[in-house]
């Protein structure tokens, strides 16, 4: 029996592969390549604009210092703002910003913790703001920079420092990923607001929801591109796996109506954690909206958590 020729199949298969590669590169450049501006916020949060800019004005007027890592290497330089507490304090919060944000975009949280008597350190992550980096790494490599920022705080404030790790969205995931590292005793607790359970899971979720694309072959191709650009595959960057090793008390906060990082990821992170843990799902809040829904309730919930663990 004569076998049918494969030639008619080769052209469409080649076209599909080439098309997938093109889409994957476009998505990688859109999602992972740094941008030197902060994109417009979601429609749900635009109603808070006036309040937000009041916090930004405060951020730029409060006495502060600019801190650096790798200051002499423009390709690795990291920049942060340190705001000393109004009265001398040993407790410091380190705040991680969200995707395509910067330290200024965390002004509302900085003001909240400042009012609670904390020193505040707000870095720009790799590929964001004034820090170096050609690519966004969604917190996986940033976690290593935060280990250095922690050491810097201890040297500045003292060995008797008490440090809280706090982050929102990508920043929340950054702190969750950091939780699995060997942290100094001065780190007392973590608050993670709307962090994803893994980079692969988040990319796959957004591929389906926003672009109506399947996981395969796009996600593996994006992962391979990132491996060549940033040195790691997406499957290795997991909040869940890091939280399994976490030994610090942690409060998870998540908006009930978050469709950018679904609330189910908060439960995945919560279940993975064996250390003391609490979870607060904020009714009717969308992505990163929990603070804005009720700033006083948000602060009170964090204070209640810290009264137990810090």
Short mmCIF file of C-alpha atoms in Angstrom, two decimals, residues 119-289:
data_model
loop_
_atom_site.label_atom_id
_atom_site.label_comp_id
_atom_site.label_asym_id
_atom_site.label_seq_id
_atom_site.Cartn_x
_atom_site.Cartn_y
_atom_site.Cartn_z
CA UNK A 119 10.22 53.44 58.87
CA UNK A 120 9.38 52.81 55.20
CA UNK A 121 11.60 51.44 52.41
CA UNK A 122 10.11 51.39 48.91
CA UNK A 123 12.42 50.08 46.14
CA UNK A 124 12.03 50.21 42.37
CA UNK A 125 12.29 46.63 41.14
CA UNK A 126 14.37 45.46 38.20
CA UNK A 127 13.08 46.86 34.94
CA UNK A 128 10.99 49.49 36.74
CA UNK A 129 11.34 53.14 37.68
CA UNK A 130 14.90 54.32 38.29
CA UNK A 131 16.35 50.82 38.72
CA UNK A 132 18.30 49.06 35.97
CA UNK A 133 17.10 46.08 34.00
CA UNK A 134 15.84 45.45 30.49
CA UNK A 135 13.16 42.95 31.52
CA UNK A 136 10.45 42.52 34.14
CA UNK A 137 10.89 39.26 36.05
CA UNK A 138 7.57 39.19 37.93
CA UNK A 139 9.29 39.01 41.32
CA UNK A 140 11.41 35.90 40.89
CA UNK A 141 14.78 37.66 40.61
CA UNK A 142 13.54 40.67 42.56
CA UNK A 143 13.29 38.47 45.66
CA UNK A 144 17.10 38.25 45.69
CA UNK A 145 17.38 42.04 45.64
CA UNK A 146 15.03 42.25 48.61
CA UNK A 147 17.41 40.07 50.61
CA UNK A 148 19.98 42.84 50.08
CA UNK A 149 17.49 45.54 50.99
CA UNK A 150 16.74 43.67 54.22
CA UNK A 151 20.45 43.62 55.08
CA UNK A 152 20.65 47.33 54.31
CA UNK A 153 17.78 48.09 56.70
CA UNK A 154 19.40 46.04 59.49
CA UNK A 155 22.70 47.88 59.04
CA UNK A 156 20.95 51.24 59.09
CA UNK A 157 18.34 50.72 61.82
CA UNK A 158 20.25 48.20 63.93
CA UNK A 159 20.47 44.55 64.84
CA UNK A 160 17.34 44.97 66.97
CA UNK A 161 15.31 45.88 63.87
CA UNK A 162 11.84 44.46 63.36
CA UNK A 163 11.00 44.13 59.67
CA UNK A 164 7.65 43.64 57.95
CA UNK A 165 7.55 42.55 54.30
CA UNK A 166 4.62 43.97 52.34
CA UNK A 167 3.63 43.87 48.67
CA UNK A 168 0.67 44.26 46.33
CA UNK A 169 -0.02 42.32 43.11
CA UNK A 170 3.39 41.47 41.61
CA UNK A 171 4.78 42.88 44.86
CA UNK A 172 2.64 40.49 46.87
CA UNK A 173 3.96 37.57 44.84
CA UNK A 174 7.50 38.93 45.23
CA UNK A 175 7.19 38.77 49.02
CA UNK A 176 5.62 35.31 48.82
CA UNK A 177 8.55 34.13 46.71
CA UNK A 178 10.97 35.81 49.11
CA UNK A 179 9.35 33.98 52.03
CA UNK A 180 10.99 30.69 51.05
CA UNK A 181 14.52 32.07 51.29
CA UNK A 182 16.70 32.06 54.41
CA UNK A 183 15.53 35.25 56.11
CA UNK A 184 17.28 36.91 59.05
CA UNK A 185 15.56 36.83 62.45
CA UNK A 186 14.74 40.53 62.14
CA UNK A 187 12.05 39.70 59.55
CA UNK A 188 8.98 39.18 61.72
CA UNK A 189 5.98 38.95 59.39
CA UNK A 190 4.65 39.24 55.83
CA UNK A 191 1.53 40.82 54.30
CA UNK A 192 0.82 39.83 50.68
CA UNK A 193 -2.03 41.56 48.87
CA UNK A 194 -3.37 39.86 45.68
CA UNK A 195 -0.21 37.95 44.79
CA UNK A 196 -0.34 35.17 42.18
CA UNK A 197 0.48 31.53 42.93
CA UNK A 198 3.06 31.18 40.15
CA UNK A 199 4.26 33.09 37.11
CA UNK A 200 3.35 30.20 34.83
CA UNK A 201 -0.14 30.03 36.32
CA UNK A 202 -0.66 33.77 35.94
CA UNK A 203 0.59 33.86 32.34
CA UNK A 204 -1.56 30.85 31.43
CA UNK A 205 -4.62 32.40 33.07
CA UNK A 206 -4.17 35.72 31.22
CA UNK A 207 -3.52 33.96 27.91
CA UNK A 208 -6.96 32.38 28.15
CA UNK A 209 -8.87 35.29 29.68
CA UNK A 210 -7.44 38.29 27.81
CA UNK A 211 -6.18 36.80 24.55
CA UNK A 212 -8.30 33.64 24.18
CA UNK A 213 -5.13 31.64 23.52
CA UNK A 214 -4.36 28.10 24.72
CA UNK A 215 -1.55 27.34 27.14
CA UNK A 216 0.22 25.21 24.53
CA UNK A 217 2.31 26.00 22.61
CA UNK A 218 2.41 29.70 23.61
CA UNK A 219 3.33 29.47 27.31
CA UNK A 220 6.24 27.02 26.77
CA UNK A 221 7.57 29.28 24.02
CA UNK A 222 7.30 32.40 26.21
CA UNK A 223 9.01 30.46 28.99
CA UNK A 224 11.87 29.51 26.70
CA UNK A 225 12.28 33.09 25.50
CA UNK A 226 12.39 34.27 29.11
CA UNK A 227 14.94 31.59 29.97
CA UNK A 228 17.26 33.02 27.33
CA UNK A 229 16.56 36.64 28.27
CA UNK A 230 16.42 36.45 32.07
CA UNK A 231 17.90 33.06 32.93
CA UNK A 232 14.89 31.19 34.27
CA UNK A 233 11.88 29.29 32.95
CA UNK A 234 8.44 30.32 34.16
CA UNK A 235 7.77 26.93 35.75
CA UNK A 236 10.56 27.49 38.30
CA UNK A 237 9.06 30.71 39.68
CA UNK A 238 6.37 29.67 42.13
CA UNK A 239 4.90 31.44 45.15
CA UNK A 240 3.35 28.13 46.24
CA UNK A 241 6.67 26.29 46.32
CA UNK A 242 8.34 29.11 48.21
CA UNK A 243 5.49 29.43 50.70
CA UNK A 244 5.84 25.73 51.52
CA UNK A 245 9.22 26.66 53.01
CA UNK A 246 8.04 29.86 54.68
CA UNK A 247 8.49 30.15 58.45
CA UNK A 248 7.09 33.66 58.99
CA UNK A 249 3.50 34.59 59.93
CA UNK A 250 1.70 35.81 56.85
CA UNK A 251 -1.53 37.63 56.08
CA UNK A 252 -3.02 37.10 52.62
CA UNK A 253 -5.35 39.84 51.32
CA UNK A 254 -7.29 39.48 48.08
CA UNK A 255 -10.19 41.18 46.34
CA UNK A 256 -13.25 38.98 45.95
CA UNK A 257 -13.87 40.23 42.38
CA UNK A 258 -10.27 40.21 41.17
CA UNK A 259 -10.23 39.01 37.56
CA UNK A 260 -6.58 39.87 36.92
CA UNK A 261 -5.19 37.60 39.65
CA UNK A 262 -8.14 35.37 40.56
CA UNK A 263 -8.97 34.94 44.26
CA UNK A 264 -8.49 31.18 43.95
CA UNK A 265 -4.74 31.87 43.80
CA UNK A 266 -4.93 33.39 47.29
CA UNK A 267 -6.39 30.11 48.54
CA UNK A 268 -3.66 28.15 46.74
CA UNK A 269 -1.03 30.27 48.49
CA UNK A 270 -2.83 29.95 51.82
CA UNK A 271 -3.04 26.15 51.59
CA UNK A 272 0.66 25.91 50.72
CA UNK A 273 1.66 27.80 53.87
CA UNK A 274 2.51 25.83 57.03
CA UNK A 275 3.55 28.86 59.11
CA UNK A 276 0.97 30.91 61.09
CA UNK A 277 -1.39 32.36 58.51
CA UNK A 278 -4.52 34.44 58.01
CA UNK A 279 -6.54 35.26 54.91
CA UNK A 280 -8.87 38.19 54.25
CA UNK A 281 -11.00 38.19 51.11
CA UNK A 282 -12.31 41.74 50.63
CA UNK A 283 -15.91 41.77 49.48
CA UNK A 284 -16.57 43.41 46.07
CA UNK A 285 -12.93 44.50 45.66
CA UNK A 286 -11.28 44.15 42.25
CA UNK A 287 -7.55 43.74 41.63
CA UNK A 288 -5.44 45.78 44.08
CA UNK A 289 -8.57 47.67 45.19
#
